[in-house]
Amino acid sequence: MLTSNPFSKASSDSPISLSSSQNLRESLRIAFEHCRQSTFDFIRTVDPSLFCRQAHSDFSPIGWHVGHIAYTEALWILERFARKSPMFPEYHRLFAADGLPKAERQNLPDCQTLYDYLNDVRQAVFEYLEVAPIEQQQRIWWFLVQHESQHCETMALIMELLRVSHPLPSVIGDAAIEVSLITDSAIEKISSSASQIAASQSAMDLMCYVPQGSVCIGSDDRCALDNEQPSYRVDLDAFWIDRYPVTYQDFQRFIDAGGYEEAQWWSPEGWAWLQDHPVAYPLYGERNDEARMSRQSNHPVCGVNWYEATAYAAFVGKRLPTEAEWEKAARWEPSTGMTRPYPWGEDFPTQQLCNHSHHVGSTAEVTRYPGGASPVGCMDMLGNVWEWTSSKFEGYEGFKPFPYVGYSQSYFDGQHYVLRGGSWATRPWALRPSLRNWYHPWVRQIFAGFRCASSYPPQ
C-alpha cells in the first residue's frame, strides 16, 4: 500500500541529479507495478465467458480494454521512445483506439494470451526504463499509469453492466439497456449513531461556507493531464456547498414530491430529455427491496445525469457548484490561502481516507471517512461517486494538448459537462481534486452523483 505521494516526488523543477533520477525510476517502477497488480486483481474476478462480451454499444468488451492497455504502453514507450519495431503488429488495428468500431471488438484473443501480451510488453518496458532519459520522458510515463487506471475504471463500469441480476429498463447515453446495479455488497445499514447525528444536524450544519477570495485552479505538476493545465487563479464570491454528496435518502424527497413529473424543476433541455426517456427514479434506484434499502441509507445517489442533478438542486433551492467552486471547496486552506494536493493534506489516497480502488466494492456511507475532510469541512470530495458540476468542459487559457491533440480537445465542443472527485472504482493515480471528467448531460453514468451549492446562506 502506497502512503506517500509519488507524483510529488517526481515533480520538482530543480535540476535532477543522478540519485534523483534513480529515485524517479524507482517511483515509476513501483507505481507501474502497483497499478498492474490492481489490474490483475480485477480481471481475475471476471468470468471468462464475459471477457469478450459487449455490455452496451457505447463500450468495448473488457478484454479489449486489457489489450488496449498493453498496446498503448508499447506504442509510446517501446515504439516511440525506444524506437523498437512493434512486438505484436497483428494487434495494432485490433487494440488501437481509432482501429475497429466498438461493435467489431468482440473477436479477441483468449484471456491467457492477453495476460501474456500485458506481461511481455511490461518486461520490455521495464528493461527500457533502466536506460531511458526519464527526466525528459516522465510526463508520458505518469500519463500511462493514469491511462491504465482510467481504462480499469471503465472495465469496472462494464462489469457492473454485465452483472444483471434483476433486469429492468434503464437509459445510458442515447440507448435503452436492461441493468440492475444493487448488490448485497452495496447495502449497509445506517448505524444508530450516524442516524442520530444526521437527525440533529441543521441546514447550516449540512452546508460548508467558503469565503470570497482567489484560488489556484488546476495543476502544473508533471503528472497532471493536459486538461488540468495550466493552473490559473480565479476570484470567487463567497458560497455554500453541501458537506456531503446528495444521498439516496435525500433524493427520495424529490421522487416522493413528484419531481420527475413537475416541469418547473427542470431546464427546457432536461424536460425534453425526460419526455423522450420517461424515468421516475435514478438508473440504479429500481423499485425492489434491495434498492429501497439503499435509498434509505446515506450512500450517495448514483446513476443520475446532469439534467436530474440540476432538477433536484432547483427543487431544494440550490444549484450545482461550478468546477472552480468545487475545487476550492475540496483543497483550499482558508488559514493560508493555499491549495492542498488532496482534501486531507499531502498523503497519497488510502482506504482510510476515501472510498476508491474497489476497497469497499461499492459506494459507502457519506459519513464513513471523517479523516478525509477538506479544510472547509466537506466530506467525500474524493472517491465514492463522481460529482456533476455546472461547468462545461473546455480548455483552460493556454491549454496545450498532450500526448496527442484529440485526448481532451475533441471534447471541447460545448456539449460536455465536468464531473469531479473520482469514484469507488478510481485508482489513486487518477484521484486528485484538479482532475476533470466529462460527460454529455443526458448520460446516466454508473459512478456519477452530485452535491449542491448556493450563493446564499442556507435556510
PDB file of N, CA and C in Angstrom, residues 260-310:
ATOM      1  N   TYR A 260     -40.068  14.098 -10.774  1.00  0.00           N
ATOM      2  CA  TYR A 260     -39.945  13.654 -12.165  1.00  0.00           C
ATOM      3  C   TYR A 260     -41.187  13.987 -12.995  1.00  0.00           C
ATOM      4  N   GLU A 261     -42.195  14.572 -12.344  1.00  0.00           N
ATOM      5  CA  GLU A 261     -43.444  14.883 -13.036  1.00  0.00           C
ATOM      6  C   GLU A 261     -43.706  16.376 -13.136  1.00  0.00           C
ATOM      7  N   GLU A 262     -42.830  17.200 -12.536  1.00  0.00           N
ATOM      8  CA  GLU A 262     -43.052  18.642 -12.478  1.00  0.00           C
ATOM      9  C   GLU A 262     -42.023  19.368 -13.333  1.00  0.00           C
ATOM     10  N   ALA A 263     -42.481  19.985 -14.402  1.00  0.00           N
ATOM     11  CA  ALA A 263     -41.574  20.663 -15.330  1.00  0.00           C
ATOM     12  C   ALA A 263     -40.869  21.844 -14.689  1.00  0.00           C
ATOM     13  N   GLN A 264     -41.442  22.413 -13.614  1.00  0.00           N
ATOM     14  CA  GLN A 264     -40.873  23.626 -13.025  1.00  0.00           C
ATOM     15  C   GLN A 264     -39.447  23.426 -12.517  1.00  0.00           C
ATOM     16  N   TRP A 265     -39.059  22.195 -12.191  1.00  0.00           N
ATOM     17  CA  TRP A 265     -37.732  21.961 -11.645  1.00  0.00           C
ATOM     18  C   TRP A 265     -36.694  21.715 -12.727  1.00  0.00           C
ATOM     19  N   TRP A 266     -37.139  21.505 -13.948  1.00  0.00           N
ATOM     20  CA  TRP A 266     -36.247  21.051 -14.995  1.00  0.00           C
ATOM     21  C   TRP A 266     -35.896  22.173 -15.972  1.00  0.00           C
ATOM     22  N   SER A 267     -34.691  22.132 -16.505  1.00  0.00           N
ATOM     23  CA  SER A 267     -34.347  23.012 -17.615  1.00  0.00           C
ATOM     24  C   SER A 267     -35.159  22.577 -18.837  1.00  0.00           C
ATOM     25  N   PRO A 268     -35.355  23.457 -19.809  1.00  0.00           N
ATOM     26  CA  PRO A 268     -36.082  23.045 -21.019  1.00  0.00           C
ATOM     27  C   PRO A 268     -35.462  21.823 -21.687  1.00  0.00           C
ATOM     28  N   GLU A 269     -34.126  21.774 -21.736  1.00  0.00           N
ATOM     29  CA  GLU A 269     -33.455  20.631 -22.351  1.00  0.00           C
ATOM     30  C   GLU A 269     -33.657  19.372 -21.510  1.00  0.00           C
ATOM     31  N   GLY A 270     -33.611  19.543 -20.189  1.00  0.00           N
ATOM     32  CA  GLY A 270     -33.804  18.407 -19.308  1.00  0.00           C
ATOM     33  C   GLY A 270     -35.212  17.854 -19.386  1.00  0.00           C
ATOM     34  N   TRP A 271     -36.187  18.741 -19.441  1.00  0.00           N
ATOM     35  CA  TRP A 271     -37.575  18.295 -19.539  1.00  0.00           C
ATOM     36  C   TRP A 271     -37.821  17.586 -20.875  1.00  0.00           C
ATOM     37  N   ALA A 272     -37.212  18.094 -21.941  1.00  0.00           N
ATOM     38  CA  ALA A 272     -37.341  17.439 -23.248  1.00  0.00           C
ATOM     39  C   ALA A 272     -36.719  16.046 -23.197  1.00  0.00           C
ATOM     40  N   TRP A 273     -35.561  15.932 -22.535  1.00  0.00           N
ATOM     41  CA  TRP A 273     -34.947  14.606 -22.383  1.00  0.00           C
ATOM     42  C   TRP A 273     -35.860  13.664 -21.615  1.00  0.00           C
ATOM     43  N   LEU A 274     -36.474  14.168 -20.557  1.00  0.00           N
ATOM     44  CA  LEU A 274     -37.334  13.327 -19.727  1.00  0.00           C
ATOM     45  C   LEU A 274     -38.557  12.843 -20.502  1.00  0.00           C
ATOM     46  N   GLN A 275     -39.080  13.674 -21.384  1.00  0.00           N
ATOM     47  CA  GLN A 275     -40.239  13.244 -22.176  1.00  0.00           C
ATOM     48  C   GLN A 275     -39.849  12.141 -23.160  1.00  0.00           C
ATOM     49  N   ASP A 276     -38.618  12.225 -23.657  1.00  0.00           N
ATOM     50  CA  ASP A 276     -38.146  11.202 -24.588  1.00  0.00           C
ATOM     51  C   ASP A 276     -37.673   9.937 -23.876  1.00  0.00           C
ATOM     52  N   HIS A 277     -37.277  10.086 -22.608  1.00  0.00           N
ATOM     53  CA  HIS A 277     -36.781   8.956 -21.819  1.00  0.00           C
ATOM     54  C   HIS A 277     -37.501   8.959 -20.473  1.00  0.00           C
ATOM     55  N   PRO A 278     -38.770   8.618 -20.442  1.00  0.00           N
ATOM     56  CA  PRO A 278     -39.543   8.712 -19.196  1.00  0.00           C
ATOM     57  C   PRO A 278     -39.005   7.787 -18.113  1.00  0.00           C
ATOM     58  N   VAL A 279     -38.483   8.383 -17.053  1.00  0.00           N
ATOM     59  CA  VAL A 279     -37.986   7.646 -15.890  1.00  0.00           C
ATOM     60  C   VAL A 279     -38.580   8.285 -14.647  1.00  0.00           C
ATOM     61  N   ALA A 280     -38.513   7.586 -13.552  1.00  0.00           N
ATOM     62  CA  ALA A 280     -39.106   8.101 -12.320  1.00  0.00           C
ATOM     63  C   ALA A 280     -38.194   7.925 -11.115  1.00  0.00           C
ATOM     64  N   TYR A 281     -36.968   7.503 -11.339  1.00  0.00           N
ATOM     65  CA  TYR A 281     -36.008   7.308 -10.256  1.00  0.00           C
ATOM     66  C   TYR A 281     -34.632   7.125 -10.893  1.00  0.00           C
ATOM     67  N   PRO A 282     -33.561   7.200 -10.105  1.00  0.00           N
ATOM     68  CA  PRO A 282     -32.221   7.051 -10.670  1.00  0.00           C
ATOM     69  C   PRO A 282     -32.043   5.715 -11.379  1.00  0.00           C
ATOM     70  N   LEU A 283     -31.044   5.655 -12.211  1.00  0.00           N
ATOM     71  CA  LEU A 283     -30.799   4.457 -13.001  1.00  0.00           C
ATOM     72  C   LEU A 283     -30.652   3.221 -12.134  1.00  0.00           C
ATOM     73  N   TYR A 284     -30.030   3.365 -10.965  1.00  0.00           N
ATOM     74  CA  TYR A 284     -29.823   2.213 -10.105  1.00  0.00           C
ATOM     75  C   TYR A 284     -30.678   2.296  -8.849  1.00  0.00           C
ATOM     76  N   GLY A 285     -31.854   2.921  -8.963  1.00  0.00           N
ATOM     77  CA  GLY A 285     -32.772   3.022  -7.833  1.00  0.00           C
ATOM     78  C   GLY A 285     -34.073   2.320  -8.134  1.00  0.00           C
ATOM     79  N   GLU A 286     -34.009   1.185  -8.823  1.00  0.00           N
ATOM     80  CA  GLU A 286     -35.222   0.467  -9.198  1.00  0.00           C
ATOM     81  C   GLU A 286     -36.015   0.059  -7.967  1.00  0.00           C
ATOM     82  N   ARG A 287     -37.295  -0.143  -8.162  1.00  0.00           N
ATOM     83  CA  ARG A 287     -38.176  -0.437  -7.036  1.00  0.00           C
ATOM     84  C   ARG A 287     -38.150  -1.920  -6.698  1.00  0.00           C
ATOM     85  N   ASN A 288     -37.181  -2.307  -5.923  1.00  0.00           N
ATOM     86  CA  ASN A 288     -37.169  -3.635  -5.348  1.00  0.00           C
ATOM     87  C   ASN A 288     -36.646  -3.504  -3.927  1.00  0.00           C
ATOM     88  N   ASP A 289     -36.666  -4.542  -3.160  1.00  0.00           N
ATOM     89  CA  ASP A 289     -36.334  -4.434  -1.742  1.00  0.00           C
ATOM     90  C   ASP A 289     -34.908  -3.936  -1.524  1.00  0.00           C
ATOM     91  N   GLU A 290     -33.969  -4.427  -2.332  1.00  0.00           N
ATOM     92  CA  GLU A 290     -32.586  -4.000  -2.154  1.00  0.00           C
ATOM     93  C   GLU A 290     -32.444  -2.508  -2.428  1.00  0.00           C
ATOM     94  N   ALA A 291     -33.056  -2.055  -3.521  1.00  0.00           N
ATOM     95  CA  ALA A 291     -32.955  -0.640  -3.857  1.00  0.00           C
ATOM     96  C   ALA A 291     -33.627   0.217  -2.798  1.00  0.00           C
ATOM     97  N   ARG A 292     -34.752  -0.252  -2.254  1.00  0.00           N
ATOM     98  CA  ARG A 292     -35.431   0.515  -1.203  1.00  0.00           C
ATOM     99  C   ARG A 292     -34.499   0.689  -0.006  1.00  0.00           C
ATOM    100  N   MET A 293     -33.801  -0.375   0.372  1.00  0.00           N
ATOM    101  CA  MET A 293     -32.860  -0.288   1.485  1.00  0.00           C
ATOM    102  C   MET A 293     -31.742   0.698   1.164  1.00  0.00           C
ATOM    103  N   SER A 294     -31.268   0.657  -0.078  1.00  0.00           N
ATOM    104  CA  SER A 294     -30.186   1.554  -0.459  1.00  0.00           C
ATOM    105  C   SER A 294     -30.644   3.004  -0.418  1.00  0.00           C
ATOM    106  N   ARG A 295     -31.864   3.274  -0.892  1.00  0.00           N
ATOM    107  CA  ARG A 295     -32.371   4.640  -0.879  1.00  0.00           C
ATOM    108  C   ARG A 295     -32.516   5.165   0.542  1.00  0.00           C
ATOM    109  N   GLN A 296     -32.797   4.287   1.490  1.00  0.00           N
ATOM    110  CA  GLN A 296     -32.981   4.732   2.864  1.00  0.00           C
ATOM    111  C   GLN A 296     -31.647   4.922   3.585  1.00  0.00           C
ATOM    112  N   SER A 297     -30.569   4.471   2.985  1.00  0.00           N
ATOM    113  CA  SER A 297     -29.253   4.642   3.582  1.00  0.00           C
ATOM    114  C   SER A 297     -28.698   6.007   3.220  1.00  0.00           C
ATOM    115  N   ASN A 298     -27.553   6.319   3.769  1.00  0.00           N
ATOM    116  CA  ASN A 298     -26.909   7.571   3.367  1.00  0.00           C
ATOM    117  C   ASN A 298     -25.713   7.304   2.461  1.00  0.00           C
ATOM    118  N   HIS A 299     -25.892   6.368   1.533  1.00  0.00           N
ATOM    119  CA  HIS A 299     -24.984   6.229   0.411  1.00  0.00           C
ATOM    120  C   HIS A 299     -25.278   7.351  -0.587  1.00  0.00           C
ATOM    121  N   PRO A 300     -24.278   7.811  -1.347  1.00  0.00           N
ATOM    122  CA  PRO A 300     -24.558   8.829  -2.355  1.00  0.00           C
ATOM    123  C   PRO A 300     -25.428   8.274  -3.471  1.00  0.00           C
ATOM    124  N   VAL A 301     -26.366   9.055  -3.928  1.00  0.00           N
ATOM    125  CA  VAL A 301     -27.164   8.639  -5.071  1.00  0.00           C
ATOM    126  C   VAL A 301     -26.238   8.570  -6.287  1.00  0.00           C
ATOM    127  N   CYS A 302     -26.479   7.601  -7.166  1.00  0.00           N
ATOM    128  CA  CYS A 302     -25.679   7.490  -8.383  1.00  0.00           C
ATOM    129  C   CYS A 302     -26.592   7.088  -9.534  1.00  0.00           C
ATOM    130  N   GLY A 303     -26.061   7.178 -10.734  1.00  0.00           N
ATOM    131  CA  GLY A 303     -26.882   6.860 -11.896  1.00  0.00           C
ATOM    132  C   GLY A 303     -27.845   7.972 -12.257  1.00  0.00           C
ATOM    133  N   VAL A 304     -27.486   9.217 -11.919  1.00  0.00           N
ATOM    134  CA  VAL A 304     -28.304  10.363 -12.322  1.00  0.00           C
ATOM    135  C   VAL A 304     -27.498  11.200 -13.310  1.00  0.00           C
ATOM    136  N   ASN A 305     -28.185  11.761 -14.279  1.00  0.00           N
ATOM    137  CA  ASN A 305     -27.471  12.593 -15.238  1.00  0.00           C
ATOM    138  C   ASN A 305     -27.494  14.055 -14.804  1.00  0.00           C
ATOM    139  N   TRP A 306     -26.882  14.903 -15.625  1.00  0.00           N
ATOM    140  CA  TRP A 306     -26.786  16.327 -15.288  1.00  0.00           C
ATOM    141  C   TRP A 306     -28.164  16.963 -15.205  1.00  0.00           C
ATOM    142  N   TYR A 307     -29.072  16.548 -16.072  1.00  0.00           N
ATOM    143  CA  TYR A 307     -30.430  17.100 -16.027  1.00  0.00           C
ATOM    144  C   TYR A 307     -31.120  16.769 -14.708  1.00  0.00           C
ATOM    145  N   GLU A 308     -30.988  15.531 -14.257  1.00  0.00           N
ATOM    146  CA  GLU A 308     -31.603  15.124 -12.994  1.00  0.00           C
ATOM    147  C   GLU A 308     -30.966  15.843 -11.811  1.00  0.00           C
ATOM    148  N   ALA A 309     -29.652  15.991 -11.853  1.00  0.00           N
ATOM    149  CA  ALA A 309     -28.954  16.671 -10.764  1.00  0.00           C
ATOM    150  C   ALA A 309     -29.388  18.131 -10.658  1.00  0.00           C
ATOM    151  N   THR A 310     -29.492  18.809 -11.795  1.00  0.00           N
ATOM    152  CA  THR A 310     -29.900  20.217 -11.751  1.00  0.00           C
ATOM    153  C   THR A 310     -31.363  20.362 -11.347  1.00  0.00           C
TER     154      THR A 310
END
